[in-house]
Amino acid sequence: MRQKIVAGNWKMNTTLSEGIDLVNQIVAKIEEVPQDVKLIVNTPFTHLFPVSKIIGDIKCPFCRSKISLGAQNCADKEKGAYTGEVSAKMLASVSKAVGTVAGAPEGAVGAPVEYVILGHSERRGYYGETNAILLEKIKLALSEGLKVIYCVGEALEERKAGNHFEVVANEIKEVLFNLSPEQMKNVVVAYEPIWAIGTGETATKEQAQEIHEFIRKTLAEKFGTLAEETSILYGGSCKPSNAKELFSQKDIDGGLIGGASLKAEDFIAIAKSY
Ligand code: PGA
């Protein structure tokens, strides 16, 4: 049974206090999320520590198990003189630090930074992240015990030219095919057509299902039946009004949500679309 996931990608939005408000609002509604759906909030780096504490403080174990914390990037180097970078090891260290806050109860541990988004088209496009760089990032993240949400997707011109299958296959083969099956178990794939991100334009359910099925088949070439267990999320203008029809497709296991994850009400409504 594949894990159903609704992951919020906050991108470079919210001040720290707005982010704390948003996560508190999400946590307040967590009981509404269906039992078999996992929520992930991928916040900016500055927000990880307080959000780790807020999620770690959720009292009901069942509610606690329904929400995970993630980051939106990590460095392709282990450590050292890389000004401005944040390493996978630093991300993995956040939850333990919660116990060191003044007044924290003995042994207090926050929610781990469990996921990291890598390969988002904004990182590929604006920051020149190549498949080779992304492979390094993924290996480092996995070696620190993080799970990876690996994004793939084609530009509008590539779809118009009918090259979308080839583009997506390359992004998978040049990166994920270098992982072992053990590593691949900790990878979630997100298909995000670039032309649908933040544009209000969504892939139709048929377009999305077609390429999700293709992604699963491609993964199966290397990983066999493990491909059946890999969650593949759809991203690109996913919102409460279209989530249900997208999530009803056989190979769509949830969503990576940008704009609509910044309103607790919309984010929870998307999770309830299952
Ligand atoms: P969007 O972004 O939902 O705002 O289109 C999705 C994403 O880029 O992850």
XYZ file of C-alpha atoms and ligand atoms in Angstrom:
283
model
C 0.000 0.000 0.000
C 1.581 3.293 -1.077
C 1.695 6.152 1.410
C -0.682 8.959 0.472
C 1.020 12.292 0.988
C -0.069 15.910 0.882
C 3.085 18.011 1.165
C 3.152 21.786 1.452
C 6.010 23.630 -0.227
C 5.985 27.033 1.435
C 8.797 28.317 -0.817
C 10.131 31.751 0.272
C 6.898 32.787 1.934
C 5.898 33.751 5.484
C 7.847 35.597 8.160
C 8.735 33.480 11.154
C 5.678 34.556 13.138
C 3.379 34.017 10.130
C 4.874 30.554 9.654
C 4.314 29.679 13.305
C 0.691 30.868 13.029
C 0.216 28.782 9.893
C 1.570 25.592 11.407
C -0.485 26.129 14.582
C -3.602 26.463 12.419
C -2.733 23.271 10.549
C -2.093 21.383 13.782
C -5.438 22.609 15.176
C -7.202 20.925 12.231
C -5.072 17.806 12.046
C -7.855 15.537 13.311
C -9.782 16.278 10.107
C -7.047 14.693 7.961
C -7.990 11.176 6.814
C -6.265 8.388 8.687
C -4.181 7.160 5.757
C -2.937 10.563 4.561
C 0.367 12.055 5.699
C 0.825 15.814 5.763
C 4.291 17.267 5.324
C 5.117 20.932 5.868
C 8.293 21.980 4.066
C 9.161 25.312 5.625
C 11.986 27.809 5.065
C 15.186 26.982 7.004
C 14.597 29.734 9.562
C 11.275 28.149 10.580
C 12.425 24.558 11.049
C 13.433 24.814 14.688
C 10.225 26.340 16.122
C 8.044 24.207 13.848
C 9.945 21.102 14.985
C 9.008 22.028 18.538
C 5.342 22.720 17.710
C 4.909 19.396 15.898
C 6.914 17.549 18.551
C 4.585 18.969 21.203
C 1.421 17.483 19.663
C 0.057 15.437 22.535
C -2.144 12.873 20.795
C 0.201 10.225 19.262
C -2.218 9.493 16.439
C -2.390 13.175 15.411
C 1.370 13.483 15.824
C 1.901 10.616 13.381
C -0.106 12.413 10.674
C 2.258 15.352 10.178
C 5.949 15.524 9.284
C 8.405 18.338 8.857
C 10.587 18.949 5.829
C 13.057 21.427 4.354
C 13.205 22.756 0.796
C 16.881 22.284 -0.014
C 20.235 21.137 1.317
C 23.845 21.551 0.214
C 25.647 19.252 -2.196
C 28.690 19.282 0.098
C 29.104 17.725 3.500
C 30.520 20.741 5.364
C 33.070 23.506 5.195
C 33.651 26.819 3.486
C 30.397 27.103 1.528
C 28.973 30.441 2.625
C 25.203 30.500 2.863
C 24.695 26.760 2.483
C 22.854 24.455 4.885
C 23.977 20.835 5.068
C 21.909 17.687 5.343
C 23.619 17.000 8.676
C 22.447 20.375 10.003
C 18.875 19.527 9.013
C 19.128 16.165 10.729
C 20.364 17.860 13.917
C 17.369 20.179 14.404
C 15.057 17.953 16.434
C 17.616 17.054 19.093
C 18.375 20.727 19.674
C 14.771 21.322 20.795
C 15.669 19.692 24.137
C 18.370 22.284 24.711
C 15.974 25.266 24.765
C 15.780 26.914 28.202
C 12.866 25.463 30.130
C 12.423 22.439 27.834
C 11.469 19.289 29.737
C 14.209 16.737 30.323
C 14.794 14.672 27.162
C 12.477 16.841 25.025
C 12.968 16.178 21.320
C 11.223 18.015 18.518
C 9.806 16.506 15.364
C 12.681 15.496 13.097
C 13.285 17.245 9.836
C 12.233 14.106 8.043
C 12.014 15.210 4.413
C 13.837 17.498 2.036
C 12.572 18.671 -1.356
C 15.271 18.346 -4.027
C 15.158 18.944 -7.758
C 12.378 21.516 -7.730
C 12.219 23.287 -11.098
C 12.823 26.633 -9.362
C 16.129 25.290 -8.005
C 17.025 23.753 -11.364
C 16.046 26.866 -13.313
C 17.075 29.802 -11.090
C 20.050 28.260 -9.284
C 21.489 26.036 -11.995
C 21.061 22.750 -10.153
C 21.921 19.969 -12.569
C 21.114 16.288 -12.309
C 24.708 15.682 -11.178
C 24.421 18.224 -8.352
C 21.050 16.834 -7.342
C 22.440 13.327 -7.137
C 25.072 14.556 -4.661
C 22.416 16.324 -2.591
C 20.194 13.265 -2.553
C 23.018 10.960 -1.472
C 23.991 13.290 1.377
C 20.372 13.706 2.500
C 19.777 9.947 2.510
C 23.032 9.302 4.347
C 21.779 11.579 7.139
C 18.555 9.606 7.398
C 16.395 12.188 5.601
C 13.749 11.210 3.078
C 13.784 12.982 -0.262
C 10.928 14.454 -2.283
C 12.545 14.462 -5.724
C 10.851 16.715 -8.301
C 10.731 16.179 -12.040
C 8.746 17.877 -14.776
C 8.856 19.442 -18.212
C 8.617 23.023 -19.482
C 5.768 24.144 -21.728
C 7.908 24.115 -24.895
C 9.009 20.577 -24.085
C 5.425 19.419 -23.731
C 4.373 21.229 -26.908
C 7.222 19.527 -28.758
C 6.080 16.175 -27.367
C 9.334 15.717 -25.427
C 7.855 15.510 -21.938
C 8.328 11.770 -21.542
C 11.972 12.007 -22.546
C 12.665 14.975 -20.234
C 11.112 13.267 -17.235
C 12.799 9.934 -18.016
C 16.205 11.672 -18.111
C 15.612 13.390 -14.788
C 14.823 10.005 -13.298
C 17.499 7.924 -14.997
C 20.417 10.337 -14.518
C 19.626 10.734 -10.826
C 17.497 8.036 -9.220
C 18.962 5.156 -11.254
C 22.226 5.748 -9.352
C 20.591 4.855 -6.045
C 20.341 1.428 -4.460
C 16.894 -0.078 -3.803
C 17.489 0.551 -0.062
C 18.064 4.243 -0.788
C 15.117 4.408 -3.183
C 12.763 3.273 -0.402
C 13.283 6.725 1.140
C 12.497 8.687 -1.999
C 9.125 10.149 -2.969
C 8.825 11.444 -6.549
C 6.883 14.609 -7.368
C 5.816 15.269 -10.952
C 5.458 19.003 -11.430
C 4.946 20.278 -14.978
C 6.696 23.660 -14.949
C 3.874 25.220 -16.965
C 1.439 24.421 -14.150
C 3.463 25.764 -11.209
C 1.943 28.915 -9.747
C 0.139 29.631 -13.011
C -3.361 28.489 -12.109
C -3.084 26.050 -15.001
C -3.298 22.405 -13.914
C -2.528 19.282 -15.869
C -5.781 17.464 -16.613
C -6.288 14.295 -14.633
C -5.640 12.293 -17.818
C -2.380 14.141 -18.566
C -1.230 13.698 -14.980
C -2.192 10.018 -14.777
C -0.479 9.292 -18.097
C 2.852 10.660 -16.957
C 2.604 9.264 -13.431
C 2.096 5.821 -14.933
C 5.093 6.449 -17.183
C 7.217 7.490 -14.169
C 6.244 4.310 -12.314
C 7.102 2.179 -15.368
C 10.449 3.958 -15.713
C 11.235 3.358 -12.029
C 10.289 -0.303 -12.469
C 12.977 -0.706 -15.170
C 15.583 -0.262 -12.461
C 13.801 -1.027 -9.204
C 11.243 -3.672 -10.190
C 8.315 -4.035 -7.812
C 9.639 -1.293 -5.530
C 8.150 1.114 -8.090
C 4.715 -0.062 -6.951
C 5.507 1.130 -3.438
C 6.950 4.512 -4.419
C 4.636 7.450 -3.789
C 4.386 9.745 -6.802
C 2.881 13.162 -6.075
C 1.382 15.666 -8.486
C 2.312 19.335 -8.141
C 1.278 22.448 -10.057
C -1.705 24.607 -9.101
C -3.247 21.799 -7.078
C -6.056 23.262 -4.963
C -9.213 22.212 -3.112
C -11.286 22.431 -6.301
C -9.154 20.040 -8.382
C -7.453 17.809 -5.796
C -10.187 15.194 -5.702
C -10.116 14.376 -9.401
C -6.315 14.319 -9.495
C -6.032 12.118 -6.396
C -8.620 9.693 -7.766
C -6.152 8.613 -10.464
C -4.510 5.231 -10.041
C -0.897 6.397 -10.050
C -1.310 9.711 -8.230
C -0.485 9.272 -4.563
C -0.993 12.824 -3.380
C 0.245 16.321 -4.045
C 3.077 18.758 -3.614
C 1.236 21.978 -2.920
C 2.702 25.472 -3.246
C 0.320 28.439 -3.081
C -2.595 26.535 -1.550
C -0.420 25.238 1.311
C -0.107 28.758 2.698
C -3.711 28.739 3.944
C -4.404 26.096 6.581
C -8.005 25.783 5.436
C -7.048 25.041 1.813
C -4.201 22.710 2.759
C -6.464 20.648 5.019
C -9.257 20.703 2.401
C -6.792 19.227 -0.138
C -5.821 16.496 2.343
C -9.525 15.741 2.833
C -9.966 15.292 -0.936
C -8.970 11.646 -0.637
P 1.848 25.696 -6.861
O 3.370 25.189 -6.600
O 0.948 24.736 -6.104
O 1.806 27.076 -6.289
O 1.625 25.646 -8.322
C 3.685 23.830 -6.530
C 5.174 23.675 -6.325
O 5.952 24.415 -6.984
O 5.628 22.836 -5.543
